mmCIF file of C-alpha atoms and ligand atoms in Angstrom:
data_model
loop_
_atom_site.group_PDB
_atom_site.id
_atom_site.type_symbol
_atom_site.label_atom_id
_atom_site.label_comp_id
_atom_site.label_asym_id
_atom_site.label_seq_id
_atom_site.Cartn_x
_atom_site.Cartn_y
_atom_site.Cartn_z
ATOM 1 C CA MET A 1 86.662 110.595 117.379
ATOM 2 C CA ASN A 2 87.482 114.289 117.342
ATOM 3 C CA ILE A 3 91.142 115.228 116.902
ATOM 4 C CA THR A 4 91.914 118.295 118.951
ATOM 5 C CA ASN A 5 95.666 118.000 119.301
ATOM 6 C CA ALA A 6 98.348 116.599 116.992
ATOM 7 C CA VAL A 7 102.108 117.028 117.375
ATOM 8 C CA PHE A 8 105.191 115.417 115.901
ATOM 9 C CA PHE A 9 106.766 113.155 118.534
ATOM 10 C CA LYS A 10 109.803 111.355 117.077
ATOM 11 C CA SER A 11 111.404 109.613 114.108
ATOM 12 C CA VAL A 12 112.683 106.083 114.467
ATOM 13 C CA SER A 13 115.110 104.130 112.247
ATOM 14 C CA THR A 14 115.819 101.017 114.348
ATOM 15 C CA PRO A 15 113.642 98.758 116.545
ATOM 16 C CA SER A 16 115.535 99.921 119.646
ATOM 17 C CA GLY A 17 114.448 103.480 118.913
ATOM 18 C CA LEU A 18 110.740 102.699 119.257
ATOM 19 C CA PRO A 19 109.081 104.563 122.138
ATOM 20 C CA ASP A 20 107.634 102.802 125.186
ATOM 21 C CA GLU A 21 104.310 101.180 124.402
ATOM 22 C CA ASN A 22 102.382 103.655 126.475
ATOM 23 C CA PHE A 23 99.683 104.631 123.960
ATOM 24 C CA PRO A 24 97.652 102.685 121.389
ATOM 25 C CA GLU A 25 99.002 103.135 117.850
ATOM 26 C CA ILE A 26 97.174 103.622 114.552
ATOM 27 C CA VAL A 27 99.594 102.776 111.765
ATOM 28 C CA PHE A 28 99.594 104.070 108.173
ATOM 29 C CA VAL A 29 100.847 101.389 105.766
ATOM 30 C CA GLY A 30 100.928 101.261 101.967
ATOM 31 C CA ARG A 31 102.887 101.661 98.769
ATOM 32 C CA SER A 32 105.059 104.679 98.206
ATOM 33 C CA ASN A 33 103.093 107.697 97.025
ATOM 34 C CA VAL A 34 99.690 106.188 97.906
ATOM 35 C CA GLY A 35 98.939 109.126 100.212
ATOM 36 C CA LYS A 36 99.815 108.012 103.771
ATOM 37 C CA SER A 37 101.334 111.290 104.923
ATOM 38 C CA THR A 38 98.611 113.290 103.170
ATOM 39 C CA LEU A 39 95.938 111.218 104.943
ATOM 40 C CA LEU A 40 97.580 111.889 108.294
ATOM 41 C CA ASN A 41 97.585 115.626 107.618
ATOM 42 C CA SER A 42 93.994 115.519 106.399
ATOM 43 C CA LEU A 43 92.771 113.726 109.531
ATOM 44 C CA THR A 44 94.618 116.023 111.917
ATOM 45 C CA ARG A 45 93.892 119.136 109.831
ATOM 46 C CA VAL A 46 97.521 120.179 110.273
ATOM 47 C CA LYS A 47 99.054 120.994 106.899
ATOM 48 C CA GLY A 48 102.672 119.854 106.622
ATOM 49 C CA LEU A 49 102.642 117.888 109.894
ATOM 50 C CA ALA A 50 103.790 114.796 107.996
ATOM 51 C CA LYS A 51 106.015 115.570 105.009
ATOM 52 C CA THR A 52 104.393 114.783 101.666
ATOM 53 C CA SER A 53 105.715 114.783 98.124
ATOM 54 C CA SER A 54 104.646 114.019 94.581
ATOM 55 C CA THR A 55 107.895 112.028 94.320
ATOM 56 C CA PRO A 56 107.642 108.561 95.887
ATOM 57 C CA GLY A 57 109.928 107.674 98.783
ATOM 58 C CA LYS A 58 109.461 110.878 100.790
ATOM 59 C CA THR A 59 108.995 109.181 104.159
ATOM 60 C CA ARG A 60 112.130 107.202 105.062
ATOM 61 C CA LEU A 61 111.680 106.714 108.804
ATOM 62 C CA ILE A 62 108.967 105.572 111.187
ATOM 63 C CA ASN A 63 107.423 108.873 112.247
ATOM 64 C CA TYR A 64 105.413 109.110 115.455
ATOM 65 C CA PHE A 65 102.744 111.750 116.012
ATOM 66 C CA ARG A 66 100.988 112.164 119.353
ATOM 67 C CA ILE A 67 97.245 112.638 119.014
ATOM 68 C CA ASN A 68 94.993 114.050 121.748
ATOM 69 C CA GLU A 69 97.745 113.291 124.301
ATOM 70 C CA GLY A 70 96.696 109.642 124.372
ATOM 71 C CA LEU A 71 97.262 107.977 121.000
ATOM 72 C CA TYR A 72 99.961 107.702 118.351
ATOM 73 C CA PHE A 73 99.571 107.978 114.606
ATOM 74 C CA VAL A 74 102.516 106.160 113.031
ATOM 75 C CA ASP A 75 103.516 107.162 109.494
ATOM 76 C CA LEU A 76 105.604 104.519 107.751
ATOM 77 C CA PRO A 77 107.751 104.677 104.635
ATOM 78 C CA GLY A 78 106.041 103.131 101.633
ATOM 79 C CA TYR A 79 106.896 99.822 100.043
ATOM 80 C CA GLY A 80 107.305 99.187 96.324
ATOM 81 C CA TYR A 81 109.572 102.138 95.693
ATOM 82 C CA ALA A 82 112.022 100.955 93.035
ATOM 83 C CA ALA A 83 114.609 103.743 93.260
ATOM 84 C CA VAL A 84 115.614 102.834 96.818
ATOM 85 C CA GLY A 85 118.912 100.895 96.989
ATOM 86 C CA GLN A 86 118.916 97.173 97.773
ATOM 87 C CA GLN A 87 120.585 97.609 101.141
ATOM 88 C CA GLU A 88 118.198 100.314 102.270
ATOM 89 C CA LYS A 89 115.260 98.233 101.035
ATOM 90 C CA ALA A 90 116.389 95.187 103.035
ATOM 91 C CA GLN A 91 116.976 97.262 106.148
ATOM 92 C CA TRP A 92 113.585 98.919 105.819
ATOM 93 C CA GLY A 93 111.879 95.565 105.167
ATOM 94 C CA ARG A 94 113.283 94.169 108.401
ATOM 95 C CA LEU A 95 112.267 97.198 110.444
ATOM 96 C CA LEU A 96 108.727 97.070 109.043
ATOM 97 C CA GLU A 97 108.513 93.336 109.702
ATOM 98 C CA VAL A 98 109.783 93.543 113.262
ATOM 99 C CA TYR A 99 107.529 96.487 113.973
ATOM 100 C CA ILE A 100 104.339 94.837 112.689
ATOM 101 C CA GLU A 101 105.109 91.407 114.127
ATOM 102 C CA SER A 102 106.089 92.399 117.618
ATOM 103 C CA ARG A 103 104.545 95.732 118.469
ATOM 104 C CA ARG A 104 101.845 94.953 121.010
ATOM 105 C CA SER A 105 100.411 98.466 121.155
ATOM 106 C CA ILE A 106 99.209 98.492 117.532
ATOM 107 C CA ALA A 107 95.454 99.077 117.872
ATOM 108 C CA LEU A 108 94.762 99.352 114.160
ATOM 109 C CA VAL A 109 96.631 99.244 110.859
ATOM 110 C CA LEU A 110 95.359 101.378 108.006
ATOM 111 C CA LEU A 111 96.230 99.677 104.737
ATOM 112 C CA LEU A 112 96.112 102.375 102.079
ATOM 113 C CA ILE A 113 95.334 101.301 98.530
ATOM 114 C CA ASP A 114 95.355 103.551 95.481
ATOM 115 C CA SER A 115 91.750 103.486 94.199
ATOM 116 C CA ARG A 116 92.970 103.443 90.624
ATOM 117 C CA HIS A 117 95.067 100.297 91.177
ATOM 118 C CA PRO A 118 93.119 98.217 93.687
ATOM 119 C CA ASP A 119 94.601 94.878 92.740
ATOM 120 C CA LEU A 120 98.389 95.035 93.062
ATOM 121 C CA ALA A 121 100.391 92.023 94.252
ATOM 122 C CA SER A 122 102.380 94.051 96.793
ATOM 123 C CA ASP A 123 99.174 95.212 98.505
ATOM 124 C CA ARG A 124 97.790 91.690 98.583
ATOM 125 C CA GLU A 125 101.032 90.515 100.168
ATOM 126 C CA MET A 126 100.772 93.210 102.806
ATOM 127 C CA ALA A 127 97.176 92.221 103.600
ATOM 128 C CA ALA A 128 98.253 88.570 103.877
ATOM 129 C CA PHE A 129 101.122 89.565 106.145
ATOM 130 C CA LEU A 130 98.781 91.504 108.449
ATOM 131 C CA GLU A 131 96.327 88.607 108.520
ATOM 132 C CA TYR A 132 99.093 86.082 109.244
ATOM 133 C CA HIS A 133 100.152 88.102 112.280
ATOM 134 C CA GLY A 134 96.590 88.695 113.399
ATOM 135 C CA ARG A 135 96.864 92.456 113.184
ATOM 136 C CA PRO A 136 93.539 94.293 112.998
ATOM 137 C CA TYR A 137 93.400 96.324 109.815
ATOM 138 C CA GLY A 138 91.086 98.468 107.777
ATOM 139 C CA VAL A 139 91.456 99.506 104.148
ATOM 140 C CA VAL A 140 91.529 103.117 102.984
ATOM 141 C CA MET A 141 91.052 103.591 99.248
ATOM 142 C CA THR A 142 92.960 106.789 98.527
ATOM 143 C CA LYS A 143 92.710 109.460 95.823
ATOM 144 C CA TYR A 144 89.043 108.719 95.288
ATOM 145 C CA ASP A 145 88.590 112.142 93.722
ATOM 146 C CA LYS A 146 90.587 110.935 90.713
ATOM 147 C CA LEU A 147 88.098 108.214 89.728
ATOM 148 C CA THR A 148 85.299 108.278 87.185
ATOM 149 C CA GLN A 149 82.024 106.772 88.399
ATOM 150 C CA LYS A 150 82.684 103.659 86.401
ATOM 151 C CA GLU A 151 86.111 103.270 87.986
ATOM 152 C CA GLN A 152 84.566 103.780 91.410
ATOM 153 C CA ALA A 153 82.321 100.769 90.950
ATOM 154 C CA ALA A 154 85.231 98.672 89.680
ATOM 155 C CA ALA A 155 87.403 99.682 92.643
ATOM 156 C CA ARG A 156 84.679 98.778 95.103
ATOM 157 C CA ARG A 157 84.184 95.335 93.567
ATOM 158 C CA ALA A 158 87.905 94.600 93.545
ATOM 159 C CA MET A 159 88.268 95.612 97.170
ATOM 160 C CA GLU A 160 85.351 93.616 98.444
ATOM 161 C CA SER A 161 86.794 90.399 97.107
ATOM 162 C CA PHE A 162 90.310 91.343 98.115
ATOM 163 C CA SER A 163 89.834 92.189 101.777
ATOM 164 C CA ALA A 164 87.319 89.877 103.316
ATOM 165 C CA LYS A 165 89.268 90.077 106.581
ATOM 166 C CA ALA A 166 89.473 93.845 106.709
ATOM 167 C CA ARG A 167 87.415 95.494 109.436
ATOM 168 C CA PHE A 168 86.279 98.198 107.052
ATOM 169 C CA ILE A 169 86.825 99.696 103.637
ATOM 170 C CA VAL A 170 86.602 103.465 103.372
ATOM 171 C CA ASN A 171 86.720 105.450 100.144
ATOM 172 C CA TYR A 172 88.835 108.468 100.839
ATOM 173 C CA SER A 173 89.852 111.754 99.304
ATOM 174 C CA SER A 174 92.307 113.866 101.230
ATOM 175 C CA PHE A 175 91.439 116.712 98.921
ATOM 176 C CA SER A 176 87.666 116.792 99.428
ATOM 177 C CA GLY A 177 87.606 115.245 102.901
ATOM 178 C CA LYS A 178 85.368 112.430 101.674
ATOM 179 C CA GLY A 179 85.470 109.462 104.064
ATOM 180 C CA LYS A 180 86.959 111.403 106.950
ATOM 181 C CA GLU A 181 84.073 111.193 109.417
ATOM 182 C CA GLU A 182 83.555 107.536 108.566
ATOM 183 C CA LEU A 183 87.221 106.741 109.218
ATOM 184 C CA LEU A 184 87.346 108.666 112.483
ATOM 185 C CA ALA A 185 84.298 106.717 113.680
ATOM 186 C CA HIS A 186 86.160 103.459 113.002
ATOM 187 C CA PHE A 187 89.094 104.702 115.091
ATOM 188 C CA GLU A 188 86.826 105.044 118.059
ATOM 189 C CA HIS A 189 85.961 101.334 117.931
ATOM 190 C CA SER A 190 89.615 100.334 117.670
ATOM 191 C CA ILE A 191 90.958 102.313 120.589
ATOM 192 C CA GLY A 192 87.940 101.706 122.811
HETATM 193 N N1 GTP B 201 94.155 113.676 93.997
HETATM 194 C C1 GTP B 201 94.624 113.272 95.188
HETATM 195 N N2 GTP B 201 95.949 113.247 95.417
HETATM 196 C C2 GTP B 201 96.389 112.812 96.622
HETATM 197 C C3 GTP B 201 95.496 112.372 97.644
HETATM 198 N N3 GTP B 201 96.233 111.972 98.702
HETATM 199 C C4 GTP B 201 97.532 112.168 98.355
HETATM 200 N N4 GTP B 201 97.637 112.682 97.119
HETATM 201 C C5 GTP B 201 98.899 113.051 96.420
HETATM 202 O O1 GTP B 201 99.739 111.920 96.306
HETATM 203 C C6 GTP B 201 101.121 112.274 96.423
HETATM 204 C C7 GTP B 201 101.811 111.417 97.470
HETATM 205 O O2 GTP B 201 101.288 111.706 98.749
HETATM 206 P P1 GTP B 201 102.080 111.325 100.115
HETATM 207 O O3 GTP B 201 101.115 111.566 101.214
HETATM 208 O O4 GTP B 201 103.397 112.015 100.189
HETATM 209 O O5 GTP B 201 102.303 109.764 99.900
HETATM 210 P P2 GTP B 201 103.013 108.706 100.898
HETATM 211 O O6 GTP B 201 102.196 107.471 100.847
HETATM 212 O O7 GTP B 201 103.228 109.322 102.240
HETATM 213 O O8 GTP B 201 104.393 108.469 100.152
HETATM 214 P P3 GTP B 201 105.801 107.929 100.762
HETATM 215 O O9 GTP B 201 106.120 108.767 101.968
HETATM 216 O O10 GTP B 201 106.741 108.136 99.627
HETATM 217 O O11 GTP B 201 105.627 106.490 101.078
HETATM 218 C C8 GTP B 201 101.136 113.773 96.739
HETATM 219 O O12 GTP B 201 101.393 114.467 95.532
HETATM 220 C C9 GTP B 201 99.723 114.048 97.237
HETATM 221 O O13 GTP B 201 99.307 115.368 96.994
HETATM 222 C C10 GTP B 201 94.079 112.406 97.367
HETATM 223 O O14 GTP B 201 93.221 112.031 98.166
HETATM 224 N N5 GTP B 201 93.710 112.864 96.126
HETATM 225 MG MG1 MG B 202 104.895 109.574 103.361
#
């Protein structure tokens, strides 16, 4: 898939705010600070399209981006961010749950995992949640540029056992662009 057009569409904070299900959606899911917004910018080659930050908890809403006039990229707030208040956490948890459970137009979920920490309970829970609801998902191992070769092998082994149900596992670096062509090829299969 070749991305020729990418624009911000809308931000959503409640299920009723979700747009009509007129386009297939590719959804970016993962812990806070794992690199979801950075991945979106790297794929679209539009710097600053999705807001990024070195401080976790930057993305607080469901952000829709329209791609090639026929597809949405959906950037979600991260989970596992401790500094968020209990009430906000509960509200966000419900929105995420409702969205993933009931949204028919989800064509693919990208589960982003930090390559340096490939075995966290919260990520396993998310994978189980996606599997339980029969959502098609692929794994993107982020920040691959930060790994030593030895760590790369360890990450790969951990992931292979962890995500037997994942459609693919791609090692990614938003900084070098590693994994980009591979990931875009997977998108093509998912949106038909
Ligand atoms: N070295 C390296 N750093 C990365 C990469 N991708 C993201 N980062 C950095 O990780 C930090 C968090 O990136 P974001 O894209 O804002 O993370 P997020 O998952 O959207 O975070 P929330 O919106 O808080 O859930 C930023 O400082 C990025 O520059 C990567 O591939 N390599
Ligand atoms: Mg973000």
